[in-house]
Structures are given as C-alpha cells and as structure tokens.
Amino acid sequence: MKKIIIDCDPGIDDSLAIMLALQSPELEVIGITIVAGNSPAELGFQNAKRVLNFLGRLDVPVYVGADRPRVREYVNALDTHGCDGLGESFLPEVPGQEIPEKSAVEFMRETLKGGDVSVIALGPLTNLADLIDADILAFLSIERLVSMGGNFRSHGNCSPVAEYNYWEDPDSAKVVFDTLYAHHKMIEMVGLDVTREIVLTPEKLEDIKARNAVVGDFIEKITKFYFKFHWEWEHIRGCVINDPLAVAQFICPNILDGIEAFTEVETGGISMGQTVVDSMGFYRKESNALVFTNVDVEAFWELFLTRILEIGEEK
Ligand code: RIB
Ligand code: CA
C-alpha cells in the first residue's frame, strides 16, 4: 500500500476522488488536508467529513490549511459546486467533528519526512507553497506529487488560458513549480487536456444507480447541480469529473501519458494562472513537470466504477 495525503477543496469532484481513493486497496490515505478553493476552508472541512461519514471512514483525519490564496483575493467556485460546495445536496453536517488544532502544514511536516508519503493535490497549491515556506525538506521528501491542475493545449476554465486551481492561487502554483525545478524534482500534472475527457454522463449515472442504489443516490445528490452547470455553460450532457483522474493516475500510471517539460506558472496579467509548458525546449531548462496529454478513458471508468460500486458491499 502506498501512503498518501489528499490535499483538496471539496467540492464535488474532490468528493468523488476521495471515494475512489478510500476504495482503492493500493492506497493508505493517512490524512486529508483542506485548502480554500471551490469551497471556503471550513466548509471544505465539513464536506470532507460528510463524504467520510457516508463512507464510514471518519477514522481518516482531516486538517485545515490555507483559507485564502498567497497573494490574490480569494475567489471560490461555489457557482459551480453549489452554495454548500456539494452540489446543493444539503447533506447534514456530521456532528462532533471539530477542526483540529494541528494545521494542514503541521500535519504534512510531521508525516512527509519519512520519504514514503505521496501527495495527491486536488485544489489550489496554497498548502504546498506554505509547506515550502515552513519546511522545504518536508516538501522535497514527498515521494510523488500528483496535482489536478493546469492545462497545456486545452483552453482554460477560468480564463482562455487558465485552469481554476492554478488561477485561484497562481503565486503558490509558481512557488511549487519553481521549487521543483530548483531541486530537480517533478510534478505529475493532471490538467484539463486529459480531465475534460472524463465525463460522468446521465447514462453512466443510471448504470451506477442500477448496480448500487445507495452509491448511485449519493453521487446523484452531489452531481445534479454539476450536470445543470455543465449543460448551461458548455452544453455538456453530464459533468466533467476532474479530480478522480488524478487518483486514478496515482494508482495506475498507464491510464495517462504525456510529455516531460519545463513548466512555469504565470502570476499576473491577462494570462494569470496559465501553465506555460515548454514542450519544444525553447528555454533549455530541465523538466519539472510530467504534463499529461492522453488518457485511456475506458481504463479510467473500469477502475473508477469497479471500486465505487463496491462501496457498502460486504468485503
Ligand atoms: O479546474 C478544476 C479543478 O478546480 C478541480 O479540482 C475542481 O474541484 C476545482 O478544484
Ligand atoms: Ca478540486
């Protein structure tokens, strides 16, 4: 089993990613850290607890990190994820779940030093930039860093060129990419080029409901708002579920393939948040990112559905 920390901003697709991770025997989720993103940090904490409660996994600790980006004003994505951050499913708050004293960065510092823990980042990279400030050795001890974020050839979803996680906090994203470059390390960047291929369609949702009514009902509850948003904004039937693909990539690296390239994040101006991927080597700089460009969509659904459908089944 591989030890992982899921750093996230739940969020509808973050929730599906947490479900996949906790249903995957290859992974030991040693903790979830919350970052302000889709939802404000406190709501993200409560939503993580809602998902863990549904899974019967309140044993997984949840820590809260940054409540705003490094420099910019905080811009949430509740217009996409609903006012409750979970698709206006309005699931009851889980009682007795206090936010721990220990912060996300303190938890990361404590657990990463052994060098056998990876991070799957599904939100803005604010907590990781804060970790670099607080304890760069802990950050450099991350075994694998897989981030849902950025885009290469695909258009943005917050501007023509920027994807939300890196647009919401471009300064933190830059710190992370630049630190990886300076220390000859890589990030596995699961960007919009591949996540846009992962669409939960009405037919797939009906199939899940038919095979596991409890899971299907939960997923329908948290995605119905997302379906409406996708149809209104991009005339997509269904919803793009970005974050589970980052978990799938961690478990099964041949689901995605792409290029190694030097990548830097723009922090200002019209292209703020853009990941500038030097695929042609113009800057003659060492690669710091594995940028994914192709996805085996069927292999993803095979992995995702087989595991999700087992929720609640006798082991
Ligand atoms: O741009 C998509 C990403 O931003 C996803 O991680 C979504 O949950 C939001 O955090
Ligand atoms: Ca997310």
GROMACS .gro file of C-alpha atoms and ligand atoms in nm:
model
  326
    1MET     CA    1   0.000   0.000   0.000
    2LYS     CA    2   0.121   0.350  -0.081
    3LYS     CA    3   0.073   0.618   0.185
    4ILE     CA    4  -0.092   0.933   0.054
    5ILE     CA    5  -0.220   1.267   0.174
    6ILE     CA    6  -0.511   1.409  -0.028
    7ASP     CA    7  -0.493   1.790  -0.034
    8CYS     CA    8  -0.827   1.913  -0.162
    9ASP     CA    9  -1.107   2.171  -0.175
   10PRO     CA   10  -1.428   1.963  -0.162
   11GLY     CA   11  -1.600   2.026  -0.393
   12ILE     CA   12  -1.800   1.776  -0.590
   13ASP     CA   13  -1.525   1.611  -0.793
   14ASP     CA   14  -1.289   1.620  -0.493
   15SER     CA   15  -1.553   1.414  -0.310
   16LEU     CA   16  -1.564   1.155  -0.589
   17ALA     CA   17  -1.183   1.143  -0.577
   18ILE     CA   18  -1.187   1.081  -0.200
   19MET     CA   19  -1.440   0.799  -0.256
   20LEU     CA   20  -1.216   0.641  -0.520
   21ALA     CA   21  -0.903   0.672  -0.304
   22LEU     CA   22  -1.066   0.514   0.001
   23GLN     CA   23  -1.199   0.229  -0.212
   24SER     CA   24  -0.856   0.152  -0.355
   25PRO     CA   25  -0.656  -0.122  -0.181
   26GLU     CA   26  -0.332   0.018  -0.322
   27LEU     CA   27  -0.368   0.335  -0.114
   28GLU     CA   28  -0.345   0.418   0.255
   29VAL     CA   29  -0.498   0.762   0.298
   30ILE     CA   30  -0.313   0.880   0.608
   31GLY     CA   31  -0.491   1.215   0.608
   32ILE     CA   32  -0.688   1.473   0.417
   33THR     CA   33  -0.579   1.836   0.416
   34ILE     CA   34  -0.817   2.113   0.319
   35VAL     CA   35  -0.733   2.422   0.116
   36ALA     CA   36  -0.960   2.713   0.028
   37GLY     CA   37  -1.071   2.668  -0.331
   38ASN     CA   38  -1.407   2.551  -0.456
   39SER     CA   39  -1.532   2.595  -0.101
   40PRO     CA   40  -1.404   2.815   0.181
   41ALA     CA   41  -1.171   2.609   0.403
   42GLU     CA   42  -1.416   2.550   0.689
   43LEU     CA   43  -1.690   2.435   0.451
   44GLY     CA   44  -1.436   2.217   0.276
   45PHE     CA   45  -1.357   2.055   0.612
   46GLN     CA   46  -1.727   1.989   0.677
   47ASN     CA   47  -1.774   1.850   0.327
   48ALA     CA   48  -1.479   1.616   0.365
   49LYS     CA   49  -1.639   1.490   0.685
   50ARG     CA   50  -1.973   1.444   0.504
   51VAL     CA   51  -1.804   1.223   0.244
   52LEU     CA   52  -1.604   1.030   0.505
   53ASN     CA   53  -1.923   0.980   0.708
   54PHE     CA   54  -2.101   0.841   0.401
   55LEU     CA   55  -1.810   0.600   0.352
   56GLY     CA   56  -1.798   0.504   0.718
   57ARG     CA   57  -1.441   0.636   0.731
   58LEU     CA   58  -1.446   0.911   0.991
   59ASP     CA   59  -1.124   0.746   1.115
   60VAL     CA   60  -0.936   0.935   0.840
   61PRO     CA   61  -0.807   1.258   0.996
   62VAL     CA   62  -0.885   1.590   0.827
   63TYR     CA   63  -0.673   1.902   0.881
   64VAL     CA   64  -0.739   2.254   0.766
   65GLY     CA   65  -0.486   2.469   0.583
   66ALA     CA   66  -0.495   2.797   0.397
   67ASP     CA   67  -0.817   2.994   0.399
   68ARG     CA   68  -0.705   3.221   0.112
   69PRO     CA   69  -0.453   3.231  -0.173
   70ARG     CA   70  -0.094   3.353  -0.126
   71VAL     CA   71  -0.140   3.697  -0.284
   72ARG     CA   72  -0.469   3.733  -0.473
   73GLU     CA   73  -0.811   3.788  -0.322
   74TYR     CA   74  -0.987   3.457  -0.258
   75VAL     CA   75  -1.235   3.356  -0.532
   76ASN     CA   76  -1.442   3.045  -0.456
   77ALA     CA   77  -1.613   2.822  -0.712
   78LEU     CA   78  -1.947   2.783  -0.537
   79ASP     CA   79  -2.115   2.894  -0.860
   80THR     CA   80  -2.004   2.559  -0.999
   81HIS     CA   81  -2.023   2.344  -0.686
   82GLY     CA   82  -2.340   2.490  -0.531
   83CYS     CA   83  -2.377   2.712  -0.225
   84ASP     CA   84  -2.293   2.419   0.004
   85GLY     CA   85  -1.992   2.313  -0.206
   86LEU     CA   86  -2.151   1.972  -0.258
   87GLY     CA   87  -2.395   2.036  -0.541
   88GLU     CA   88  -2.664   2.173  -0.306
   89SER     CA   89  -2.721   1.821  -0.179
   90PHE     CA   90  -2.753   1.987   0.163
   91LEU     CA   91  -2.626   1.676   0.340
   92PRO     CA   92  -2.649   1.715   0.718
   93GLU     CA   93  -2.337   1.832   0.897
   94VAL     CA   94  -2.156   1.549   1.072
   95PRO     CA   95  -2.188   1.612   1.448
   96GLY     CA   96  -1.891   1.628   1.682
   97GLN     CA   97  -1.631   1.700   1.414
   98GLU     CA   98  -1.418   1.987   1.539
   99ILE     CA   99  -1.141   2.138   1.329
  100PRO     CA  100  -0.816   2.009   1.484
  101GLU     CA  101  -0.567   2.246   1.641
  102LYS     CA  102  -0.298   2.095   1.421
  103SER     CA  103  -0.285   2.269   1.082
  104ALA     CA  104  -0.253   2.106   0.743
  105VAL     CA  105   0.109   2.222   0.714
  106GLU     CA  106   0.198   2.088   1.060
  107PHE     CA  107   0.043   1.752   0.966
  108MET     CA  108   0.236   1.749   0.638
  109ARG     CA  109   0.563   1.840   0.814
  110GLU     CA  110   0.517   1.555   1.062
  111THR     CA  111   0.429   1.287   0.810
  112LEU     CA  112   0.630   1.364   0.496
  113LYS     CA  113   0.980   1.349   0.644
  114GLY     CA  114   0.993   0.970   0.622
  115GLY     CA  115   1.006   0.997   0.245
  116ASP     CA  116   0.743   0.727   0.186
  117VAL     CA  117   0.435   0.951   0.164
  118SER     CA  118   0.293   1.100  -0.156
  119VAL     CA  119   0.057   1.391  -0.206
  120ILE     CA  120  -0.238   1.399  -0.442
  121ALA     CA  121  -0.332   1.767  -0.471
  122LEU     CA  122  -0.683   1.834  -0.600
  123GLY     CA  123  -0.714   2.204  -0.527
  124PRO     CA  124  -0.506   2.521  -0.536
  125LEU     CA  125  -0.144   2.461  -0.426
  126THR     CA  126  -0.156   2.707  -0.136
  127ASN     CA  127  -0.089   2.448   0.136
  128LEU     CA  128   0.209   2.313  -0.057
  129ALA     CA  129   0.360   2.660  -0.103
  130ASP     CA  130   0.305   2.722   0.269
  131LEU     CA  131   0.484   2.392   0.341
  132ILE     CA  132   0.778   2.506   0.127
  133ASP     CA  133   0.797   2.825   0.334
  134ALA     CA  134   0.774   2.635   0.662
  135ASP     CA  135   0.988   2.329   0.590
  136ILE     CA  136   1.126   2.279   0.241
  137LEU     CA  137   1.286   1.947   0.339
  138ALA     CA  138   0.943   1.806   0.420
  139PHE     CA  139   0.815   1.923   0.079
  140LEU     CA  140   1.116   1.773  -0.100
  141SER     CA  141   1.053   1.444   0.083
  142ILE     CA  142   0.720   1.397  -0.095
  143GLU     CA  143   0.755   1.066  -0.276
  144ARG     CA  144   0.519   1.151  -0.568
  145LEU     CA  145   0.330   1.477  -0.619
  146VAL     CA  146   0.027   1.438  -0.843
  147SER     CA  147  -0.173   1.756  -0.899
  148MET     CA  148  -0.504   1.804  -1.075
  149GLY     CA  149  -0.442   2.143  -1.228
  150GLY     CA  150  -0.321   2.344  -1.521
  151ASN     CA  151  -0.359   2.285  -1.894
  152PHE     CA  152  -0.131   2.255  -2.194
  153ARG     CA  153  -0.312   2.267  -2.527
  154SER     CA  154  -0.664   2.268  -2.384
  155HIS     CA  155  -0.836   2.600  -2.316
  156GLY     CA  156  -0.878   2.716  -1.957
  157ASN     CA  157  -1.192   2.706  -1.745
  158CYS     CA  158  -1.141   3.037  -1.562
  159SER     CA  159  -0.991   3.233  -1.849
  160PRO     CA  160  -0.898   3.146  -2.206
  161VAL     CA  161  -0.570   3.003  -2.076
  162ALA     CA  162  -0.603   2.922  -1.702
  163GLU     CA  163  -0.746   2.631  -1.505
  164TYR     CA  164  -0.916   2.709  -1.167
  165ASN     CA  165  -0.671   2.550  -0.919
  166TYR     CA  166  -0.374   2.741  -1.058
  167TRP     CA  167  -0.577   3.052  -1.145
  168GLU     CA  168  -0.719   3.082  -0.793
  169ASP     CA  169  -0.365   3.087  -0.648
  170PRO     CA  170  -0.108   3.136  -0.926
  171ASP     CA  171   0.158   3.255  -0.683
  172SER     CA  172   0.151   2.931  -0.486
  173ALA     CA  173   0.148   2.726  -0.804
  174LYS     CA  174   0.453   2.919  -0.925
  175VAL     CA  175   0.637   2.863  -0.595
  176VAL     CA  176   0.569   2.489  -0.621
  177PHE     CA  177   0.674   2.453  -0.986
  178ASP     CA  178   0.981   2.675  -0.937
  179THR     CA  179   1.088   2.485  -0.623
  180LEU     CA  180   1.055   2.153  -0.805
  181TYR     CA  181   1.269   2.292  -1.088
  182ALA     CA  182   1.536   2.422  -0.847
  183HIS     CA  183   1.560   2.080  -0.680
  184HIS     CA  184   1.543   1.861  -0.994
  185LYS     CA  185   1.205   1.717  -0.899
  186MET     CA  186   0.886   1.660  -1.096
  187ILE     CA  187   0.514   1.717  -1.054
  188GLU     CA  188   0.266   1.491  -1.233
  189MET     CA  189   0.029   1.749  -1.377
  190VAL     CA  190  -0.318   1.606  -1.449
  191GLY     CA  191  -0.459   1.903  -1.637
  192LEU     CA  192  -0.766   1.989  -1.836
  193ASP     CA  193  -0.616   1.831  -2.151
  194VAL     CA  194  -0.699   1.491  -2.001
  195THR     CA  195  -0.963   1.556  -1.735
  196ARG     CA  196  -1.203   1.705  -1.992
  197GLU     CA  197  -1.227   1.351  -2.138
  198ILE     CA  198  -1.375   1.219  -1.813
  199VAL     CA  199  -1.747   1.294  -1.834
  200LEU     CA  200  -1.996   1.137  -1.596
  201THR     CA  201  -2.292   1.107  -1.834
  202PRO     CA  202  -2.658   1.055  -1.736
  203GLU     CA  203  -2.630   0.701  -1.873
  204LYS     CA  204  -2.328   0.623  -1.656
  205LEU     CA  205  -2.506   0.764  -1.351
  206GLU     CA  206  -2.813   0.549  -1.424
  207ASP     CA  207  -2.583   0.247  -1.455
  208ILE     CA  208  -2.427   0.322  -1.113
  209LYS     CA  209  -2.773   0.365  -0.957
  210ALA     CA  210  -2.889   0.034  -1.104
  211ARG     CA  211  -2.587  -0.154  -0.969
  212ASN     CA  212  -2.557   0.013  -0.628
  213ALA     CA  213  -2.858   0.222  -0.530
  214VAL     CA  214  -2.701   0.374  -0.219
  215VAL     CA  215  -2.386   0.489  -0.401
  216GLY     CA  216  -2.583   0.596  -0.705
  217ASP     CA  217  -2.820   0.802  -0.493
  218PHE     CA  218  -2.528   0.975  -0.317
  219ILE     CA  219  -2.350   1.053  -0.641
  220GLU     CA  220  -2.673   1.177  -0.800
  221LYS     CA  221  -2.736   1.403  -0.498
  222ILE     CA  222  -2.395   1.571  -0.523
  223THR     CA  223  -2.370   1.590  -0.904
  224LYS     CA  224  -2.717   1.707  -1.017
  225PHE     CA  225  -2.615   2.074  -0.974
  226TYR     CA  226  -2.292   2.000  -1.167
  227PHE     CA  227  -2.494   1.844  -1.454
  228LYS     CA  228  -2.703   2.161  -1.479
  229PHE     CA  229  -2.392   2.385  -1.468
  230HIS     CA  230  -2.217   2.187  -1.743
  231TRP     CA  231  -2.519   2.199  -1.970
  232GLU     CA  232  -2.573   2.572  -1.919
  233TRP     CA  233  -2.209   2.670  -1.963
  234GLU     CA  234  -2.065   2.422  -2.208
  235HIS     CA  235  -2.366   2.225  -2.339
  236ILE     CA  236  -2.205   1.909  -2.199
  237ARG     CA  237  -2.454   1.627  -2.115
  238GLY     CA  238  -2.321   1.521  -1.777
  239CYS     CA  239  -2.031   1.663  -1.581
  240VAL     CA  240  -1.654   1.663  -1.612
  241ILE     CA  241  -1.513   1.494  -1.301
  242ASN     CA  242  -1.156   1.621  -1.296
  243ASP     CA  243  -1.018   1.512  -0.959
  244PRO     CA  244  -1.078   1.133  -0.965
  245LEU     CA  245  -0.844   1.113  -1.268
  246ALA     CA  246  -0.553   1.233  -1.051
  247VAL     CA  247  -0.621   0.949  -0.807
  248ALA     CA  248  -0.650   0.701  -1.096
  249GLN     CA  249  -0.317   0.823  -1.234
  250PHE     CA  250  -0.154   0.765  -0.897
  251ILE     CA  251  -0.290   0.410  -0.876
  252CYS     CA  252  -0.242   0.314  -1.239
  253PRO     CA  253   0.016   0.535  -1.415
  254ASN     CA  254  -0.053   0.391  -1.759
  255ILE     CA  255  -0.400   0.543  -1.772
  256LEU     CA  256  -0.234   0.867  -1.874
  257ASP     CA  257   0.062   0.954  -2.086
  258GLY     CA  258   0.221   1.283  -2.179
  259ILE     CA  259   0.544   1.477  -2.203
  260GLU     CA  260   0.815   1.586  -1.964
  261ALA     CA  261   0.875   1.961  -1.993
  262PHE     CA  262   0.992   2.267  -1.808
  263THR     CA  263   0.674   2.438  -1.692
  264GLU     CA  264   0.622   2.773  -1.522
  265VAL     CA  265   0.306   2.939  -1.393
  266GLU     CA  266   0.221   3.295  -1.496
  267THR     CA  267   0.118   3.502  -1.194
  268GLY     CA  268  -0.016   3.823  -1.344
  269GLY     CA  269  -0.179   3.994  -1.637
  270ILE     CA  270  -0.422   3.856  -1.890
  271SER     CA  271  -0.273   3.505  -1.875
  272MET     CA  272  -0.260   3.483  -1.493
  273GLY     CA  273  -0.264   3.118  -1.382
  274GLN     CA  274  -0.153   2.981  -1.718
  275THR     CA  275   0.087   2.688  -1.711
  276VAL     CA  276   0.347   2.773  -1.976
  277VAL     CA  277   0.464   2.429  -2.091
  278ASP     CA  278   0.794   2.446  -2.280
  279SER     CA  279   0.726   2.135  -2.489
  280MET     CA  280   0.980   2.240  -2.754
  281GLY     CA  281   1.266   2.316  -2.512
  282PHE     CA  282   1.297   2.685  -2.607
  283TYR     CA  283   1.424   2.773  -2.260
  284ARG     CA  284   1.667   2.479  -2.247
  285LYS     CA  285   1.562   2.415  -1.887
  286GLU     CA  286   1.539   2.079  -1.713
  287SER     CA  287   1.187   1.933  -1.698
  288ASN     CA  288   0.997   1.984  -1.371
  289ALA     CA  289   0.661   1.852  -1.487
  290LEU     CA  290   0.514   1.541  -1.642
  291VAL     CA  291   0.229   1.704  -1.838
  292PHE     CA  292  -0.041   1.459  -1.940
  293THR     CA  293  -0.190   1.484  -2.287
  294ASN     CA  294  -0.360   1.147  -2.347
  295VAL     CA  295  -0.596   0.940  -2.136
  296ASP     CA  296  -0.729   0.585  -2.168
  297VAL     CA  297  -1.087   0.684  -2.087
  298GLU     CA  298  -1.222   0.329  -2.076
  299ALA     CA  299  -0.944   0.222  -1.839
  300PHE     CA  300  -1.037   0.509  -1.607
  301TRP     CA  301  -1.405   0.413  -1.598
  302GLU     CA  302  -1.318   0.048  -1.543
  303LEU     CA  303  -1.105   0.143  -1.242
  304PHE     CA  304  -1.345   0.406  -1.107
  305LEU     CA  305  -1.668   0.208  -1.144
  306THR     CA  306  -1.541  -0.124  -1.014
  307ARG     CA  307  -1.420   0.043  -0.696
  308ILE     CA  308  -1.705   0.288  -0.641
  309LEU     CA  309  -1.966   0.015  -0.692
  310GLU     CA  310  -1.811  -0.190  -0.412
  311ILE     CA  311  -1.891   0.078  -0.151
  312GLY     CA  312  -2.111  -0.078   0.114
  313GLU     CA  313  -2.066  -0.430  -0.029
  314GLU     CA  314  -1.955  -0.697   0.217
  315LYS     CA  315  -1.581  -0.744   0.168
  316RIB     O1  316  -1.042   2.317  -1.259
  316RIB     C1  317  -1.094   2.202  -1.197
  316RIB     C2  318  -1.040   2.190  -1.058
  316RIB     O2  319  -1.077   2.304  -0.981
  316RIB     C3  320  -1.098   2.070  -0.982
  316RIB     O3  321  -1.004   2.026  -0.888
  316RIB     C4  322  -1.216   2.130  -0.913
  316RIB     O4  323  -1.253   2.056  -0.797
  316RIB     C5  324  -1.161   2.264  -0.874
  316RIB     O5  325  -1.083   2.248  -0.756
  317CA      CA  326  -1.067   2.020  -0.653
   0.00000   0.00000   0.00000
